[in-house]
Coordinates of C-alpha atoms in Angstrom, one line a residue:
M1 CA 59.5 -90.5 5.8
K2 CA 56.5 -88.7 4.3
A3 CA 55.7 -85.3 5.7
V4 CA 53.6 -82.2 4.8
V5 CA 56.0 -79.4 4.1
L6 CA 55.3 -75.7 3.9
R7 CA 57.7 -74.7 1.1
S8 CA 56.5 -71.1 0.7
I9 CA 53.4 -69.1 1.5
G10 CA 50.4 -70.9 0.0
N11 CA 52.6 -73.8 -1.2
V12 CA 52.3 -77.1 0.7
E13 CA 53.6 -80.4 -0.6
L14 CA 53.7 -84.0 0.7
M15 CA 57.4 -84.8 0.5
D16 CA 60.0 -87.4 1.4
V17 CA 62.2 -86.0 4.1
P18 CA 64.7 -87.6 6.5
V19 CA 63.4 -89.0 9.8
P20 CA 64.5 -86.4 12.4
S21 CA 67.3 -87.3 14.8
I22 CA 66.8 -86.9 18.5
R23 CA 68.9 -85.2 21.2
S24 CA 69.6 -86.9 24.6
D25 CA 66.5 -85.3 26.2
Q26 CA 64.2 -86.1 23.3
M27 CA 62.1 -89.0 22.0
L28 CA 61.2 -90.0 18.5
I29 CA 57.4 -90.5 18.1
K30 CA 55.8 -92.6 15.4
T31 CA 52.8 -90.5 14.7
G32 CA 49.4 -92.0 15.4
A33 CA 47.4 -88.9 14.6
A34 CA 48.1 -85.2 13.8
T35 CA 45.2 -82.8 13.8
I36 CA 44.9 -79.6 11.9
C37 CA 44.7 -76.3 13.8
T38 CA 43.5 -72.9 12.6
S39 CA 47.1 -71.6 13.2
D40 CA 48.4 -74.2 10.8
L41 CA 46.1 -72.7 8.2
N42 CA 47.3 -69.2 9.1
D43 CA 50.9 -70.3 8.7
I44 CA 50.1 -71.6 5.2
R45 CA 48.2 -68.5 4.2
E46 CA 50.5 -65.8 5.4
N47 CA 53.3 -67.1 7.7
P48 CA 52.6 -64.5 10.4
F49 CA 55.4 -65.7 12.7
G50 CA 58.0 -65.4 9.9
I51 CA 58.9 -69.1 10.0
E52 CA 62.1 -70.0 8.2
L53 CA 60.8 -72.1 5.3
P54 CA 60.6 -74.9 4.2
V55 CA 59.3 -76.6 7.4
V56 CA 57.3 -79.7 8.3
I57 CA 54.1 -78.2 9.6
G58 CA 51.6 -79.2 12.3
H59 CA 51.7 -79.1 16.1
E60 CA 48.8 -81.2 17.4
G61 CA 50.0 -84.8 17.7
A62 CA 50.1 -88.1 19.5
G63 CA 51.7 -91.4 18.9
S64 CA 54.0 -94.2 20.1
V65 CA 57.6 -93.8 21.3
V66 CA 60.1 -95.6 19.0
E67 CA 63.4 -94.2 20.3
V68 CA 64.4 -92.5 23.6
G69 CA 67.4 -90.3 24.3
S70 CA 70.1 -91.2 26.8
Q71 CA 68.8 -88.8 29.4
V72 CA 65.1 -89.6 29.1
Q73 CA 63.4 -91.0 32.1
G74 CA 59.9 -92.3 32.7
F75 CA 59.3 -93.3 29.0
R76 CA 60.3 -96.4 27.0
V77 CA 59.9 -97.7 23.5
G78 CA 56.3 -98.6 22.9
D79 CA 54.7 -96.1 25.2
R80 CA 51.6 -94.3 23.9
V81 CA 51.9 -90.5 24.4
T82 CA 50.4 -87.2 23.6
T83 CA 52.7 -84.2 23.2
H84 CA 52.8 -80.4 23.6
P85 CA 54.3 -78.3 20.9
V86 CA 55.6 -75.5 23.2
H87 CA 59.1 -76.2 24.5
P88 CA 60.3 -73.5 26.9
C89 CA 64.0 -72.7 27.0
G90 CA 64.1 -72.6 30.8
S91 CA 66.6 -69.8 31.0
C92 CA 65.1 -66.6 29.5
E93 CA 63.5 -63.9 31.7
A94 CA 59.9 -65.3 31.3
C95 CA 61.1 -68.8 32.2
R96 CA 63.0 -67.6 35.2
D97 CA 59.9 -65.8 36.4
G98 CA 57.9 -69.1 36.2
M99 CA 56.1 -68.2 32.9
G100 CA 57.6 -70.9 30.6
H101 CA 54.4 -70.7 28.4
L102 CA 55.5 -67.2 27.5
C103 CA 59.1 -68.1 26.8
L104 CA 61.0 -65.7 24.7
E105 CA 63.2 -68.4 23.1
M106 CA 60.8 -71.3 22.9
E107 CA 61.1 -74.2 20.5
H108 CA 57.8 -75.1 18.8
F109 CA 56.5 -77.8 16.5
G110 CA 56.1 -76.6 13.0
I111 CA 58.1 -73.4 13.7
N112 CA 61.6 -74.3 14.7
L113 CA 61.0 -78.0 15.5
P114 CA 59.8 -80.5 12.9
G115 CA 56.0 -80.6 12.9
T116 CA 53.6 -83.4 13.6
M117 CA 52.2 -83.8 10.1
A118 CA 54.7 -86.5 9.3
E119 CA 55.2 -90.2 9.9
Y120 CA 57.6 -89.3 12.8
Y121 CA 58.4 -86.3 14.9
V122 CA 60.5 -85.5 18.0
V123 CA 59.5 -84.2 21.4
R124 CA 61.4 -83.3 24.5
Q125 CA 60.6 -85.7 27.4
D126 CA 59.0 -83.0 29.6
R127 CA 56.5 -82.1 26.9
A128 CA 55.0 -85.6 26.6
R129 CA 52.5 -87.4 28.7
H130 CA 51.4 -91.0 28.8
I131 CA 47.8 -91.8 27.6
P132 CA 45.6 -94.8 28.4
D133 CA 45.8 -97.8 26.0
T134 CA 42.1 -97.2 25.3
M135 CA 42.5 -93.6 24.2
D136 CA 42.2 -93.0 20.5
F137 CA 45.3 -91.2 19.1
A138 CA 43.2 -88.6 17.3
L139 CA 41.5 -87.7 20.6
A140 CA 44.9 -87.6 22.3
S141 CA 46.2 -85.2 19.7
L142 CA 43.8 -82.6 21.2
A143 CA 45.8 -82.3 24.4
E144 CA 47.4 -79.0 23.5
P145 CA 44.1 -77.4 22.2
V146 CA 42.5 -78.5 25.5
S147 CA 45.4 -77.1 27.5
V148 CA 45.1 -73.6 25.9
C149 CA 41.4 -73.6 26.3
L150 CA 41.8 -74.4 30.0
E151 CA 44.2 -71.4 30.2
A152 CA 41.5 -69.2 28.7
L153 CA 39.0 -70.4 31.3
A154 CA 41.6 -69.9 34.1
Q155 CA 42.2 -66.4 32.9
A156 CA 38.5 -65.7 33.1
R157 CA 38.7 -66.4 36.9
L158 CA 35.2 -67.9 36.9
K159 CA 33.4 -68.8 40.1
A160 CA 30.3 -70.9 40.8
G161 CA 27.2 -69.3 39.2
D162 CA 29.0 -67.0 36.9
N163 CA 27.7 -66.4 33.4
L164 CA 30.2 -66.9 30.5
L165 CA 30.0 -65.6 26.9
I166 CA 32.0 -67.2 24.2
I167 CA 32.2 -65.3 20.9
G168 CA 33.2 -67.6 18.0
D169 CA 32.0 -71.0 17.0
G170 CA 35.3 -72.4 15.6
P171 CA 37.0 -75.4 17.2
F172 CA 38.4 -73.4 20.1
G173 CA 35.2 -71.6 20.9
V174 CA 33.3 -74.9 20.9
L175 CA 36.0 -76.6 22.9
I176 CA 35.9 -73.9 25.6
A177 CA 32.2 -74.3 25.8
R178 CA 32.6 -78.1 26.2
L179 CA 35.2 -77.7 29.0
A180 CA 33.0 -75.0 30.7
A181 CA 30.5 -77.8 31.4
A182 CA 33.0 -79.1 34.0
F183 CA 32.6 -75.9 35.9
D184 CA 29.7 -75.0 38.1
L185 CA 28.6 -72.0 36.1
G186 CA 25.3 -70.2 35.6
K187 CA 24.9 -69.9 31.8
V188 CA 27.4 -70.5 29.0
V189 CA 26.3 -68.6 25.9
M190 CA 27.9 -68.9 22.5
L191 CA 27.6 -66.2 19.9
G192 CA 28.5 -67.6 16.5
R193 CA 27.5 -67.7 12.8
H194 CA 27.3 -71.4 11.9
D195 CA 24.6 -73.6 13.3
F196 CA 26.5 -76.8 12.4
R197 CA 29.5 -75.8 14.5
M198 CA 27.4 -74.5 17.4
S199 CA 25.7 -77.8 17.5
F200 CA 28.9 -79.2 19.0
A201 CA 28.3 -77.2 22.1
P202 CA 25.1 -78.9 23.3
A203 CA 25.2 -77.4 26.9
A204 CA 25.6 -73.8 25.7
V205 CA 22.8 -71.4 24.9
K206 CA 23.4 -70.5 21.2
V207 CA 22.8 -67.2 19.4
N208 CA 23.4 -67.1 15.7
A209 CA 24.5 -63.5 14.8
K210 CA 23.2 -63.9 11.3
N211 CA 19.6 -64.3 12.6
V212 CA 19.5 -61.2 14.9
T213 CA 19.6 -57.5 14.4
D214 CA 21.5 -56.6 17.6
A215 CA 23.8 -59.4 18.7
I216 CA 24.9 -57.6 21.9
A217 CA 21.4 -57.0 23.0
E218 CA 20.4 -60.5 22.2
V219 CA 23.2 -62.2 24.3
R220 CA 22.6 -59.8 27.2
N221 CA 19.0 -60.6 27.1
V222 CA 19.8 -64.3 27.6
V223 CA 21.1 -63.6 31.1
G224 CA 19.1 -60.5 31.9
G225 CA 22.2 -58.3 31.9
G226 CA 25.9 -58.5 31.5
Y227 CA 28.4 -61.4 31.7
D228 CA 31.0 -62.0 34.4
A229 CA 33.5 -63.0 31.7
A230 CA 33.7 -63.2 27.9
V231 CA 36.2 -65.1 25.8
L232 CA 37.1 -63.7 22.4
C233 CA 37.6 -66.6 20.0
V234 CA 37.4 -64.5 16.8
G235 CA 40.2 -62.3 15.7
T236 CA 38.2 -59.2 14.6
A237 CA 37.7 -55.8 16.0
Q238 CA 33.9 -56.2 15.8
A239 CA 34.0 -59.4 17.9
F240 CA 36.1 -57.6 20.4
K241 CA 33.5 -54.8 20.6
E242 CA 30.8 -57.3 21.1
C243 CA 32.7 -59.0 23.9
F244 CA 33.5 -55.7 25.6
R245 CA 30.0 -54.4 25.5
S246 CA 28.5 -57.6 26.8
L247 CA 30.3 -57.4 30.2
K248 CA 28.8 -56.5 33.5
P249 CA 30.7 -54.2 35.9
K250 CA 34.0 -55.7 37.0
G251 CA 33.7 -58.2 34.1
R252 CA 36.7 -59.7 32.3
L253 CA 37.4 -60.0 28.6
V254 CA 39.8 -62.8 27.8
V255 CA 41.5 -62.3 24.4
F256 CA 42.1 -65.8 23.2
S257 CA 42.3 -64.9 19.5
G258 CA 44.7 -62.2 18.7
I259 CA 43.6 -59.3 16.5
P260 CA 46.2 -58.0 14.0
G261 CA 46.8 -54.3 13.8
E262 CA 45.3 -51.7 16.1
T263 CA 42.0 -52.3 17.8
P264 CA 39.9 -49.4 19.2
V265 CA 39.1 -49.7 22.9
D266 CA 36.5 -47.5 24.6
L267 CA 38.6 -46.6 27.7
F268 CA 35.7 -44.5 29.2
W269 CA 33.5 -47.7 29.2
L270 CA 36.4 -49.6 30.7
H271 CA 36.8 -46.9 33.4
I272 CA 33.2 -46.5 34.5
K273 CA 32.6 -50.3 34.6
E274 CA 36.1 -51.2 36.0
L275 CA 36.5 -53.8 33.3
E276 CA 39.5 -56.0 32.7
I277 CA 41.1 -57.1 29.4
I278 CA 43.5 -60.1 29.8
G279 CA 45.3 -62.3 27.3
A280 CA 45.4 -66.0 27.1
C281 CA 48.4 -67.3 25.2
N282 CA 49.6 -71.0 25.2
D283 CA 49.0 -72.5 28.7
D284 CA 50.6 -72.5 32.1
N285 CA 51.4 -76.2 32.6
R286 CA 47.9 -77.5 32.0
L287 CA 48.9 -80.6 30.0
D288 CA 48.1 -83.1 32.9
E289 CA 44.8 -81.5 33.4
A290 CA 44.1 -81.7 29.7
V291 CA 44.7 -85.4 29.6
Q292 CA 42.2 -85.8 32.4
M293 CA 39.7 -83.8 30.5
L294 CA 40.3 -85.9 27.4
S295 CA 39.6 -89.0 29.5
N296 CA 36.3 -87.6 30.8
E297 CA 33.8 -89.3 28.5
A298 CA 31.0 -87.0 29.7
L299 CA 32.7 -84.1 28.0
G300 CA 32.7 -86.0 24.7
I301 CA 35.7 -84.0 23.3
G302 CA 36.4 -86.7 20.7
E303 CA 33.1 -85.7 19.0
L304 CA 34.8 -82.6 17.7
I305 CA 36.9 -84.7 15.3
T306 CA 34.6 -84.9 12.4
H307 CA 37.0 -86.2 9.8
R308 CA 39.9 -88.6 9.8
L309 CA 42.0 -88.8 6.6
P310 CA 45.3 -90.4 5.6
L311 CA 48.3 -88.1 5.1
S312 CA 48.1 -88.8 1.3
E313 CA 44.9 -86.8 1.2
Y314 CA 46.6 -83.7 2.8
L315 CA 45.2 -81.2 0.3
D316 CA 41.6 -82.3 0.8
A317 CA 42.1 -82.3 4.5
L318 CA 43.6 -78.8 4.6
H319 CA 40.8 -77.5 2.3
L320 CA 38.1 -79.0 4.4
A321 CA 39.6 -77.6 7.6
A322 CA 39.8 -74.1 6.0
T323 CA 36.4 -74.0 4.4
G324 CA 34.1 -76.6 6.0
R325 CA 32.3 -74.3 8.5
E326 CA 29.0 -76.1 7.8
S327 CA 30.4 -79.6 7.5
A328 CA 33.6 -80.0 9.6
M329 CA 35.0 -79.2 13.0
K330 CA 38.4 -80.8 13.5
V331 CA 40.2 -82.7 10.7
S332 CA 42.8 -85.2 11.8
F333 CA 45.4 -87.2 9.9
V334 CA 45.5 -90.7 11.1
F335 CA 48.4 -93.1 10.4

């Protein structure tokens, strides 16, 4: 089969590789769509997780079942499914404590399982969900991104009328803003730097940091004070500071995008405001909810897929996903 393979840092090739074999609890999926994630681009650029190379990359995918293992139940050949890349081991300390999404020994597409940027990939049965016959595969491939964004919103512990700040106008920031429309919030405000991308969050109040002298003052002015919660969707210390300073007393900062290295934290400010800083990594069994959100036409999540390209145009697709901040949102391979 054809697959996009990361051979070494910065070196990606479309190669002929064997179709992966399945275990008894797995299914073989004929890929319908595989969508590029920012983390795929990070893996290509610097391999931050120390993946053993070469590896078939990609983790956002959907398609049709073409083979089922002997222990698989609830699925059959021909079923249309979306899949989740995180496969908890079920036996480590985190899994035993009910935190499979933070598994210490997880399998993961594109890391230690073959990725989705290929004509076929494998998935464990518990990490797949049926999708409607009418759902486009490219839209269905966004189930995992939706899942992790729902986790970020859950970590924010929002209640009716709360004001939410999202810093970052990449695909995840925009997706969180779209999903927030399903909550009964006060105002959802997005602080970003690209008008094109922010336009995909129509219900949010948008502030372009390039057009203001004091971004923190500007976003606080929108709600007449601080925010009940802020979600950090940019992995920089400056964005962290902007999130932190935007909060009202008892506010929560959700770190969705990790920041490499050490990040200064004003602990005196945290102390006098009784603020919280909380992480959001993977998702705690939100795949079913994600499929429901994908099926909600009012949210228009499919609009985020701005480009659909064949696998043969992998270099153009990866370049567009990496650089097209004023022309692209999500780029999907369609088969």
